[in-house]
Short mmCIF file of C-alpha atoms in Angstrom, two decimals:
data_model
loop_
_atom_site.label_atom_id
_atom_site.label_comp_id
_atom_site.label_asym_id
_atom_site.label_seq_id
_atom_site.Cartn_x
_atom_site.Cartn_y
_atom_site.Cartn_z
CA MET A 439 25.08 14.91 8.68
CA MET A 440 21.58 13.63 8.52
CA SER A 441 19.59 13.76 12.07
CA ASN A 442 18.27 10.48 13.66
CA ALA A 443 14.49 12.06 12.55
CA LEU A 444 15.39 12.87 9.29
CA ARG A 445 17.08 9.83 8.73
CA SER A 446 14.31 7.11 9.88
CA PHE A 447 11.91 10.18 7.67
CA LYS A 448 13.99 8.97 4.63
CA GLU A 449 13.95 5.49 5.37
CA ALA A 450 10.08 5.07 6.04
CA PHE A 451 10.20 6.60 2.59
CA GLU A 452 12.53 5.06 0.44
CA ILE A 453 12.81 1.84 -1.62
CA GLN A 454 12.68 -1.14 0.47
CA GLY A 455 16.14 -3.81 0.15
CA GLU A 456 16.83 -6.05 -2.87
CA LEU A 457 14.15 -9.32 -0.65
CA GLY A 458 11.35 -5.42 -0.50
CA LYS A 459 12.61 -5.43 -4.22
CA LEU A 460 12.04 -8.74 -5.22
CA VAL A 461 8.87 -8.80 -3.54
CA ASP A 462 7.41 -6.12 -4.93
CA THR A 463 8.34 -7.87 -8.43
CA ALA A 464 6.68 -11.35 -7.65
CA THR A 465 3.33 -9.16 -6.59
CA ALA A 466 3.76 -6.94 -8.95
CA GLU A 467 0.73 -6.14 -10.49
CA SER A 468 1.59 -6.97 -14.75
CA GLN A 469 2.18 -11.01 -13.19
CA LEU A 470 -0.80 -13.40 -15.24
CA GLY A 471 0.21 -15.75 -12.47
CA PRO A 472 2.63 -17.06 -9.45
CA ASP A 473 5.40 -17.01 -10.51
CA TRP A 474 7.30 -20.32 -8.53
CA GLN A 475 11.22 -19.62 -8.87
CA LEU A 476 10.81 -15.70 -7.78
CA ILE A 477 9.06 -17.17 -4.99
CA ILE A 478 11.54 -19.24 -3.58
CA GLY A 479 13.75 -17.16 -4.41
CA ILE A 480 12.35 -15.23 -2.34
CA CYS A 481 11.69 -17.98 0.58
CA ASP A 482 15.09 -19.22 0.27
CA GLN A 483 17.17 -15.32 0.03
CA VAL A 484 14.21 -15.37 3.38
CA ASN A 485 16.33 -18.24 5.67
CA VAL A 486 19.72 -16.92 5.10
CA ALA A 487 18.91 -12.75 5.37
CA LYS A 488 19.46 -10.81 8.55
CA PRO A 489 16.67 -9.82 10.22
CA GLU A 490 16.53 -6.71 8.74
CA GLY A 491 16.25 -8.45 5.69
CA ILE A 492 12.67 -10.35 6.62
CA ARG A 493 11.86 -7.46 7.64
CA ASP A 494 12.06 -5.32 4.63
CA ALA A 495 10.18 -8.26 2.98
CA VAL A 496 7.48 -8.68 5.69
CA ARG A 497 7.37 -4.52 5.61
CA SER A 498 7.76 -4.46 2.25
CA LEU A 499 4.24 -7.21 1.94
CA ARG A 500 1.16 -5.00 3.94
CA PRO A 501 1.15 -2.28 1.59
CA ARG A 502 0.68 -5.25 -1.30
CA LEU A 503 -1.72 -7.03 0.63
CA LYS A 504 -4.24 -3.33 1.59
CA SER A 505 -3.45 -2.81 -2.74
CA THR A 506 -6.93 -2.11 -4.41
CA ARG A 507 -5.68 -4.26 -7.08
CA ILE A 508 -7.55 -7.65 -6.65
CA ASN A 509 -5.21 -9.63 -8.71
CA VAL A 510 -1.88 -8.31 -5.93
CA GLN A 511 -3.50 -8.84 -2.54
CA LEU A 512 -4.01 -12.54 -4.33
CA LEU A 513 -0.21 -13.06 -5.29
CA SER A 514 1.28 -11.18 -1.94
CA LEU A 515 -1.59 -14.02 -0.04
CA THR A 516 0.96 -16.73 -2.53
CA LEU A 517 3.65 -16.10 -1.58
CA LEU A 518 2.95 -14.65 2.06
CA GLU A 519 1.57 -18.29 2.48
CA ALA A 520 5.23 -19.64 0.53
CA LEU A 521 7.07 -17.35 2.98
CA VAL A 522 5.64 -19.08 6.40
CA LYS A 523 5.40 -22.42 4.64
CA ASN A 524 8.66 -22.24 3.99
CA CYS A 525 10.84 -19.70 6.19
CA GLY A 526 11.62 -20.88 9.97
CA PRO A 527 10.95 -18.58 13.93
CA GLU A 528 12.60 -15.35 12.27
CA LEU A 529 10.39 -15.05 9.46
CA HIS A 530 6.86 -15.89 11.49
CA LEU A 531 8.05 -12.84 13.90
CA GLN A 532 7.86 -10.83 11.18
CA ILE A 533 4.04 -12.12 10.63
CA ALA A 534 2.98 -12.53 13.92
CA THR A 535 2.91 -8.78 14.95
CA LYS A 536 -0.26 -7.07 14.85
CA ASP A 537 0.28 -4.49 12.18
CA PHE A 538 0.43 -7.70 10.56
CA MET A 539 -1.35 -9.37 11.82
CA GLY A 540 -4.04 -6.77 12.11
CA ASP A 541 -4.44 -6.26 8.19
CA LEU A 542 -5.17 -10.07 7.48
CA GLN A 543 -7.75 -9.59 10.38
CA TYR A 544 -9.55 -6.82 8.67
CA LEU A 545 -9.20 -8.62 4.95
CA ALA A 546 -11.13 -11.82 6.86
CA GLN A 547 -14.27 -10.18 7.23
CA PRO A 548 -17.23 -9.89 5.42
CA GLY A 549 -17.36 -7.01 2.89
CA ASN A 550 -13.39 -6.33 3.02
CA ALA A 551 -12.22 -8.09 0.55
CA ASP A 552 -12.81 -9.62 -2.59
CA GLY A 553 -14.46 -13.27 -2.30
CA ARG A 554 -11.21 -14.82 -3.65
CA VAL A 555 -8.97 -12.97 -1.15
CA PHE A 556 -11.52 -13.44 1.95
CA ARG A 557 -11.23 -16.33 0.92
CA LYS A 558 -8.13 -16.94 1.09
CA VAL A 559 -7.35 -14.95 4.32
CA GLN A 560 -9.61 -16.96 6.04
CA GLN A 561 -7.86 -20.56 4.77
CA LEU A 562 -4.45 -19.02 5.93
CA ILE A 563 -5.60 -17.15 9.70
CA GLN A 564 -7.42 -20.98 10.52
CA ALA A 565 -3.71 -23.57 9.09
CA TRP A 566 -2.37 -20.55 11.23
CA GLY A 567 -3.61 -20.56 13.70
CA GLU A 568 -4.10 -24.87 14.00
CA ALA A 569 -0.94 -24.46 13.54
CA PHE A 570 1.29 -22.34 15.99
CA LYS A 571 -1.74 -23.52 18.91
CA ASP A 572 1.11 -25.18 20.38
CA MET A 573 3.47 -22.39 20.03
CA ARG A 574 0.90 -19.57 21.92
CA ARG A 575 3.54 -18.53 24.28
CA GLU A 576 5.72 -17.21 21.63
CA LEU A 577 4.03 -15.97 18.92
CA PRO A 578 0.67 -15.47 20.40
CA LEU A 579 -0.71 -13.82 17.25
CA PHE A 580 -1.27 -15.94 15.06
CA TYR A 581 -3.60 -19.02 17.64
CA ASP A 582 -5.43 -15.16 18.88
CA VAL A 583 -6.36 -13.23 15.35
CA TYR A 584 -8.15 -16.92 14.78
CA GLN A 585 -9.74 -17.13 17.69
CA SER A 586 -10.85 -13.57 17.63
CA LEU A 587 -12.91 -13.70 14.30
CA ARG A 588 -13.99 -17.31 15.64
CA ALA A 589 -15.54 -16.22 18.74
CA GLN A 590 -16.80 -12.41 16.52
CA GLY A 591 -18.59 -15.25 14.85
CA THR A 592 -16.91 -15.62 11.15
CA GLN A 593 -17.53 -19.22 9.74
CA PHE A 594 -14.73 -20.49 8.47
CA PRO A 595 -14.80 -23.28 5.58
CA PRO A 596 -14.34 -26.66 7.11
CA PHE A 597 -9.87 -27.13 7.57
CA ASP A 598 -7.44 -27.79 5.64
CA PRO A 599 -4.53 -29.52 7.72
CA SER A 600 -2.31 -29.33 3.65
CA LEU A 601 -2.27 -25.47 3.85
CA ALA A 602 -0.82 -25.59 7.25
CA PRO A 603 3.02 -25.31 7.55
CA SER A 604 4.63 -28.34 8.90
CA PHE A 605 7.94 -27.56 11.24
CA VAL A 606 10.09 -30.33 9.88
CA GLY A 607 12.59 -29.04 12.12
CA ALA A 608 12.22 -25.04 11.75
CA HIS A 609 11.82 -24.40 15.17
CA ASN A 610 13.54 -26.60 16.24
CA SER A 611 17.18 -26.18 15.73
CA SER A 612 19.28 -22.66 15.64
CA ALA A 613 19.35 -22.11 12.41
CA GLY A 614 15.51 -20.98 11.70
CA GLY A 615 15.56 -21.91 7.94
CA SER A 616 13.70 -24.71 6.40
CA SER A 617 15.10 -27.99 5.24
CA SER A 618 16.54 -28.74 1.76
CA ARG A 619 14.09 -27.83 -1.52
CA GLU A 620 13.11 -30.51 -2.00
CA ALA A 621 10.83 -30.55 0.82
CA ARG A 622 9.16 -27.17 -0.19
CA HIS A 623 5.86 -26.99 0.16
CA THR A 624 3.52 -24.67 -1.66
CA PRO A 625 0.63 -22.96 -1.52
CA THR A 626 -2.73 -24.13 -2.52
CA GLY A 627 -5.14 -22.95 -5.44
#
């Protein structure tokens, strides 16, 4: 019989579940570029996953964002953007946490990341800050991190609305999923 402490320790160091493994595959160092079929497949699975599966996917993304490999970071940001654009409130709740947004805030400060990673993180924080500002009560950190960086003097590029998620009923439906595959939003540049 395994104690709760030992079980928690074991779970913390075990390979992630199915969604975590897919995140690792989509962001692998060996990937030459985004695998859109895999990324959209991950979005589809997140949209039907139980909360544990969604946490698993997000938990798997965090170390990928902290990688010392620029291509892994960029692939992770591309996947993250696709997830936020194509998945519902359950995923957004897992992203809009102090730890996750803190990781992004760190990367959005000058000198903490490669220029491409820095710019992409800034674009995402800005897009989410704008897109989620009317949902500050439910998801305050998207807006708060954006405003905090602005208050610190961070210069953001001109806002590009195409980077922001659009909520086609995702936050209004109890299902929490996105709409049909045809309504998919893929990340930009």
